[in-house]
PDB file of C-alpha atoms in Angstrom:
ATOM      1  CA  MET A   1      -5.459 -53.020  -2.637  1.00 50.00           C
ATOM      2  CA  LEU A   2      -4.557 -49.625  -1.242  1.00 52.00           C
ATOM      3  CA  VAL A   3      -1.287 -48.164  -2.457  1.00 52.00           C
ATOM      4  CA  THR A   4       0.447 -45.683  -0.191  1.00 55.00           C
ATOM      5  CA  PRO A   5       2.896 -43.180  -1.563  1.00 50.00           C
ATOM      6  CA  PRO A   6       6.529 -43.439  -0.497  1.00 51.00           C
ATOM      7  CA  PRO A   7       7.457 -41.263   2.474  1.00 53.00           C
ATOM      8  CA  LEU A   8       8.687 -37.793   1.601  1.00 47.00           C
ATOM      9  CA  THR A   9      12.381 -37.315   2.081  1.00 46.00           C
ATOM     10  CA  PRO A  10      13.185 -34.170   4.012  1.00 49.00           C
ATOM     11  CA  VAL A  11      14.940 -31.485   2.028  1.00 51.00           C
ATOM     12  CA  ALA A  12      18.171 -30.283   3.584  1.00 61.00           C
ATOM     13  CA  ALA A  13      17.997 -26.727   4.879  1.00 65.00           C
ATOM     14  CA  PRO A  14      20.182 -24.253   2.971  1.00 72.00           C
ATOM     15  CA  ALA A  15      23.501 -23.329   4.544  1.00 79.00           C
ATOM     16  CA  SER A  16      22.812 -19.589   4.468  1.00 89.00           C
ATOM     17  CA  LEU A  17      20.075 -17.125   3.641  1.00 90.00           C
ATOM     18  CA  ASP A  18      22.043 -16.122   0.534  1.00 91.00           C
ATOM     19  CA  ALA A  19      21.991 -19.722  -0.688  1.00 91.00           C
ATOM     20  CA  PHE A  20      18.281 -19.968   0.058  1.00 91.00           C
ATOM     21  CA  LEU A  21      17.493 -16.771  -1.868  1.00 92.00           C
ATOM     22  CA  ALA A  22      19.676 -17.825  -4.803  1.00 92.00           C
ATOM     23  CA  GLY A  23      17.842 -21.134  -5.004  1.00 90.00           C
ATOM     24  CA  VAL A  24      14.343 -19.726  -4.710  1.00 89.00           C
ATOM     25  CA  GLY A  25      14.853 -16.695  -6.973  1.00 90.00           C
ATOM     26  CA  PRO A  26      13.967 -18.141 -10.411  1.00 90.00           C
ATOM     27  CA  ARG A  27      10.885 -19.954  -9.101  1.00 86.00           C
ATOM     28  CA  ALA A  28       9.779 -16.852  -7.223  1.00 88.00           C
ATOM     29  CA  PHE A  29      10.134 -14.766 -10.365  1.00 90.00           C
ATOM     30  CA  ARG A  30       8.004 -17.162 -12.416  1.00 85.00           C
ATOM     31  CA  PHE A  31       5.396 -17.185  -9.636  1.00 84.00           C
ATOM     32  CA  ALA A  32       5.325 -13.377  -9.429  1.00 85.00           C
ATOM     33  CA  GLU A  33       5.245 -12.962 -13.204  1.00 84.00           C
ATOM     34  CA  ALA A  34       2.256 -15.298 -13.427  1.00 80.00           C
ATOM     35  CA  GLY A  35       0.423 -13.274 -10.807  1.00 77.00           C
ATOM     36  CA  LEU A  36       1.354  -9.812 -12.034  1.00 81.00           C
ATOM     37  CA  ARG A  37       1.607 -10.453 -15.793  1.00 78.00           C
ATOM     38  CA  GLN A  38       4.405  -7.926 -16.113  1.00 85.00           C
ATOM     39  CA  ARG A  39       8.099  -8.694 -15.971  1.00 89.00           C
ATOM     40  CA  ASP A  40       9.171  -5.441 -14.286  1.00 90.00           C
ATOM     41  CA  ASP A  41       6.523  -5.685 -11.580  1.00 89.00           C
ATOM     42  CA  ALA A  42       7.497  -9.320 -10.965  1.00 90.00           C
ATOM     43  CA  LEU A  43      11.170  -8.398 -10.613  1.00 93.00           C
ATOM     44  CA  ASP A  44      10.239  -5.632  -8.153  1.00 93.00           C
ATOM     45  CA  ALA A  45       8.048  -7.961  -6.103  1.00 93.00           C
ATOM     46  CA  VAL A  46      10.746 -10.637  -5.846  1.00 94.00           C
ATOM     47  CA  GLN A  47      13.406  -8.083  -4.960  1.00 95.00           C
ATOM     48  CA  ASP A  48      11.186  -6.550  -2.270  1.00 95.00           C
ATOM     49  CA  ALA A  49      10.469  -9.985  -0.805  1.00 94.00           C
ATOM     50  CA  MET A  50      14.162 -10.865  -0.772  1.00 94.00           C
ATOM     51  CA  GLU A  51      15.043  -7.578   0.913  1.00 95.00           C
ATOM     52  CA  ARG A  52      12.397  -8.151   3.548  1.00 95.00           C
ATOM     53  CA  MET A  53      13.763 -11.674   4.130  1.00 93.00           C
ATOM     54  CA  LEU A  54      17.084 -10.159   5.170  1.00 93.00           C
ATOM     55  CA  GLY A  55      15.363  -9.031   8.360  1.00 92.00           C
ATOM     56  CA  TYR A  56      14.553 -12.663   9.156  1.00 90.00           C
ATOM     57  CA  ARG A  57      18.049 -14.070   8.653  1.00 89.00           C
ATOM     58  CA  HIS A  58      18.275 -15.037  12.342  1.00 91.00           C
ATOM     59  CA  HIS A  59      15.168 -17.211  12.173  1.00 91.00           C
ATOM     60  CA  PRO A  60      15.700 -20.968  11.798  1.00 90.00           C
ATOM     61  CA  ALA A  61      16.274 -22.108   8.204  1.00 88.00           C
ATOM     62  CA  GLU A  62      13.150 -24.298   8.338  1.00 87.00           C
ATOM     63  CA  GLU A  63      11.015 -21.148   8.613  1.00 85.00           C
ATOM     64  CA  TRP A  64      12.540 -19.379   5.611  1.00 89.00           C
ATOM     65  CA  THR A  65      10.547 -21.135   2.891  1.00 85.00           C
ATOM     66  CA  PRO A  66       7.024 -20.457   4.193  1.00 82.00           C
ATOM     67  CA  LEU A  67       8.038 -17.005   5.367  1.00 86.00           C
ATOM     68  CA  PHE A  68       9.482 -16.020   1.997  1.00 88.00           C
ATOM     69  CA  TRP A  69       6.524 -17.272   0.011  1.00 87.00           C
ATOM     70  CA  SER A  70       4.032 -15.550   2.294  1.00 83.00           C
ATOM     71  CA  ILE A  71       5.973 -12.275   2.007  1.00 89.00           C
ATOM     72  CA  LEU A  72       6.089 -12.608  -1.790  1.00 87.00           C
ATOM     73  CA  ARG A  73       2.409 -13.476  -2.003  1.00 86.00           C
ATOM     74  CA  ARG A  74       1.455 -10.433   0.071  1.00 85.00           C
ATOM     75  CA  ARG A  75       3.674  -8.216  -2.084  1.00 91.00           C
ATOM     76  CA  ILE A  76       2.039  -9.537  -5.256  1.00 85.00           C
ATOM     77  CA  ILE A  77      -1.406  -8.883  -3.823  1.00 86.00           C
ATOM     78  CA  ASP A  78      -0.377  -5.344  -2.843  1.00 89.00           C
ATOM     79  CA  LEU A  79       0.884  -4.644  -6.369  1.00 88.00           C
ATOM     80  CA  GLN A  80      -2.269  -6.094  -7.915  1.00 83.00           C
ATOM     81  CA  ARG A  81      -4.464  -3.920  -5.697  1.00 84.00           C
ATOM     82  CA  ARG A  82      -2.451  -0.783  -6.396  1.00 82.00           C
ATOM     83  CA  ARG A  83      -2.456  -1.440 -10.112  1.00 76.00           C
ATOM     84  CA  GLY A  84      -6.183  -2.093 -10.067  1.00 70.00           C
ATOM     85  CA  PHE A  85      -6.866   1.092  -8.144  1.00 58.00           C
ATOM     86  CA  ARG A  86      -4.585   3.181 -10.328  1.00 55.00           C
ATOM     87  CA  LEU A  87      -6.010   1.756 -13.514  1.00 52.00           C
ATOM     88  CA  LYS A  88      -9.597   2.255 -12.403  1.00 53.00           C
ATOM     89  CA  PHE A  89      -8.907   5.723 -11.064  1.00 48.00           C
ATOM     90  CA  TRP A  90      -7.063   7.085 -14.117  1.00 51.00           C
ATOM     91  CA  ALA A  91      -8.728   5.132 -16.901  1.00 51.00           C
ATOM     92  CA  PRO A  92     -11.562   6.760 -18.803  1.00 54.00           C
ATOM     93  CA  ALA A  93     -14.951   5.138 -18.488  1.00 54.00           C
ATOM     94  CA  GLN A  94     -15.326   2.295 -20.976  1.00 54.00           C
ATOM     95  CA  ASP A  95     -18.273   0.436 -22.306  1.00 52.00           C
ATOM     96  CA  GLU A  96     -18.632  -3.344 -22.334  1.00 53.00           C
ATOM     97  CA  ASP A  97     -16.847  -3.672 -25.692  1.00 56.00           C
ATOM     98  CA  GLY A  98     -13.577  -2.165 -24.415  1.00 56.00           C
ATOM     99  CA  PRO A  99     -10.240  -3.924 -24.652  1.00 56.00           C
ATOM    100  CA  ILE A 100      -9.665  -7.055 -22.645  1.00 54.00           C
ATOM    101  CA  ASP A 101      -7.848  -5.975 -19.475  1.00 57.00           C
ATOM    102  CA  TRP A 102      -5.910  -9.210 -19.060  1.00 60.00           C
ATOM    103  CA  ALA A 103      -4.536  -9.371 -22.594  1.00 60.00           C
ATOM    104  CA  ASP A 104      -0.797  -9.944 -22.802  1.00 65.00           C
ATOM    105  CA  ASP A 105       0.843  -7.149 -24.788  1.00 71.00           C
ATOM    106  CA  ARG A 106       4.307  -8.708 -24.834  1.00 76.00           C
ATOM    107  CA  PRO A 107       5.820  -9.714 -28.168  1.00 76.00           C
ATOM    108  CA  GLY A 108       4.921 -13.118 -29.531  1.00 79.00           C
ATOM    109  CA  PRO A 109       7.383 -15.964 -30.144  1.00 84.00           C
ATOM    110  CA  ALA A 110       8.218 -14.810 -33.677  1.00 84.00           C
ATOM    111  CA  GLN A 111       8.990 -11.276 -32.493  1.00 86.00           C
ATOM    112  CA  GLU A 112      11.062 -12.589 -29.577  1.00 86.00           C
ATOM    113  CA  HIS A 113      13.044 -14.761 -32.004  1.00 87.00           C
ATOM    114  CA  GLU A 114      13.634 -11.801 -34.305  1.00 88.00           C
ATOM    115  CA  GLN A 115      14.732  -9.647 -31.336  1.00 86.00           C
ATOM    116  CA  ARG A 116      17.201 -12.341 -30.234  1.00 87.00           C
ATOM    117  CA  GLU A 117      18.638 -12.498 -33.762  1.00 89.00           C
ATOM    118  CA  ASP A 118      18.909  -8.690 -33.919  1.00 85.00           C
ATOM    119  CA  TYR A 119      20.648  -8.678 -30.556  1.00 84.00           C
ATOM    120  CA  ALA A 120      23.083 -11.382 -31.704  1.00 86.00           C
ATOM    121  CA  ARG A 121      23.901  -9.308 -34.822  1.00 87.00           C
ATOM    122  CA  LEU A 122      24.465  -6.220 -32.657  1.00 83.00           C
ATOM    123  CA  VAL A 123      26.786  -8.115 -30.307  1.00 81.00           C
ATOM    124  CA  GLN A 124      28.738  -9.486 -33.252  1.00 86.00           C
ATOM    125  CA  ALA A 125      29.050  -5.998 -34.764  1.00 87.00           C
ATOM    126  CA  LEU A 126      30.145  -4.546 -31.405  1.00 83.00           C
ATOM    127  CA  ARG A 127      32.878  -7.181 -31.133  1.00 82.00           C
ATOM    128  CA  GLN A 128      34.327  -6.021 -34.446  1.00 88.00           C
ATOM    129  CA  LEU A 129      34.708  -2.408 -33.285  1.00 87.00           C
ATOM    130  CA  PRO A 130      38.015  -1.107 -31.952  1.00 87.00           C
ATOM    131  CA  ALA A 131      38.168  -1.176 -28.152  1.00 80.00           C
ATOM    132  CA  ARG A 132      37.809   2.592 -27.611  1.00 85.00           C
ATOM    133  CA  GLN A 133      34.810   2.846 -29.939  1.00 89.00           C
ATOM    134  CA  ARG A 134      33.173  -0.160 -28.294  1.00 82.00           C
ATOM    135  CA  GLU A 135      33.829   1.355 -24.877  1.00 83.00           C
ATOM    136  CA  ALA A 136      32.383   4.752 -25.866  1.00 86.00           C
ATOM    137  CA  PHE A 137      29.306   3.150 -27.419  1.00 86.00           C
ATOM    138  CA  GLY A 138      28.744   0.896 -24.426  1.00 79.00           C
ATOM    139  CA  LEU A 139      29.012   3.687 -21.881  1.00 82.00           C
ATOM    140  CA  ARG A 140      27.083   6.372 -23.784  1.00 86.00           C
ATOM    141  CA  VAL A 141      24.379   4.342 -25.508  1.00 85.00           C
ATOM    142  CA  LEU A 142      23.959   1.126 -23.578  1.00 78.00           C
ATOM    143  CA  GLN A 143      24.655   2.482 -20.082  1.00 79.00           C
ATOM    144  CA  GLU A 144      23.145   5.894 -20.922  1.00 79.00           C
ATOM    145  CA  LEU A 145      25.913   7.905 -19.259  1.00 81.00           C
ATOM    146  CA  ASP A 146      26.475  11.539 -20.181  1.00 85.00           C
ATOM    147  CA  VAL A 147      29.492  12.678 -22.196  1.00 91.00           C
ATOM    148  CA  ALA A 148      31.362  14.138 -19.205  1.00 88.00           C
ATOM    149  CA  THR A 149      31.009  10.977 -17.133  1.00 83.00           C
ATOM    150  CA  THR A 150      32.003   8.809 -20.081  1.00 84.00           C
ATOM    151  CA  ALA A 151      35.090  10.982 -20.666  1.00 88.00           C
ATOM    152  CA  ARG A 152      36.105  10.651 -17.001  1.00 84.00           C
ATOM    153  CA  ILE A 153      35.663   6.883 -17.114  1.00 83.00           C
ATOM    154  CA  MET A 154      37.599   6.517 -20.361  1.00 84.00           C
ATOM    155  CA  GLY A 155      40.313   8.956 -19.284  1.00 86.00           C
ATOM    156  CA  CYS A 156      39.999  11.195 -22.344  1.00 90.00           C
ATOM    157  CA  SER A 157      38.397  14.471 -23.404  1.00 94.00           C
ATOM    158  CA  GLU A 158      34.703  14.917 -24.161  1.00 93.00           C
ATOM    159  CA  GLY A 159      35.604  15.590 -27.780  1.00 96.00           C
ATOM    160  CA  SER A 160      37.359  12.233 -27.996  1.00 94.00           C
ATOM    161  CA  VAL A 161      34.280  10.506 -26.596  1.00 93.00           C
ATOM    162  CA  LYS A 162      32.116  12.177 -29.245  1.00 95.00           C
ATOM    163  CA  THR A 163      34.562  11.184 -31.987  1.00 96.00           C
ATOM    164  CA  HIS A 164      34.768   7.547 -30.814  1.00 94.00           C
ATOM    165  CA  LEU A 165      30.983   7.387 -30.496  1.00 93.00           C
ATOM    166  CA  SER A 166      30.402   8.871 -33.953  1.00 95.00           C
ATOM    167  CA  ARG A 167      32.812   6.416 -35.544  1.00 95.00           C
ATOM    168  CA  ALA A 168      31.263   3.523 -33.631  1.00 93.00           C
ATOM    169  CA  ARG A 169      27.763   4.453 -34.766  1.00 93.00           C
ATOM    170  CA  ASP A 170      28.883   4.776 -38.392  1.00 94.00           C
ATOM    171  CA  ALA A 171      30.664   1.408 -38.303  1.00 93.00           C
ATOM    172  CA  LEU A 172      27.727  -0.307 -36.598  1.00 90.00           C
ATOM    173  CA  GLN A 173      25.247   1.147 -39.065  1.00 90.00           C
ATOM    174  CA  LYS A 174      27.312  -0.100 -42.028  1.00 91.00           C
ATOM    175  CA  GLN A 175      27.785  -3.568 -40.492  1.00 88.00           C
ATOM    176  CA  LEU A 176      24.139  -3.981 -39.516  1.00 85.00           C
ATOM    177  CA  GLU A 177      22.839  -2.753 -42.872  1.00 86.00           C
ATOM    178  CA  ALA A 178      25.134  -5.230 -44.619  1.00 82.00           C
ATOM    179  CA  THR A 179      23.696  -8.148 -42.624  1.00 74.00           C
ATOM    180  CA  ARG A 180      20.049  -7.314 -43.358  1.00 69.00           C
TER     181      ARG A 180
END
């Protein structure tokens, strides 16, 4: 007896290109990351594909899916070729016993867990700081703004920014050392 699969139900087309891109984004990132093996390159590839899709917003919604995936695939291939050329061009000649070129150098699960715990401790310590110290630390350290820009944003002098930042660093150091 031959069993036939049930008929495929058509998927409703997204209402807008923005909705389409929002829905396809996480899957596209995982696809790009698998092909490129680097998070930053995958993010760049997906962003480039999404930007290019904006030029096709007037095409029918049924064409968006194959168009997007073909654009992303071509972008991934371009990045792989460039990376391969750059690596071969700049890398010193290696013998057969050289490092494995496809090895994943990202942190393992234990390191990722430890990093998440460290980040949670940092967030908790930041929450305990006074607002001005937290603001100065966030702008100077986390957002990497210069002192003058931070002072303009906070509406205070550069000396005040330095004072708030120094106090924030001291308080964070004491809190984080106490939790270790």
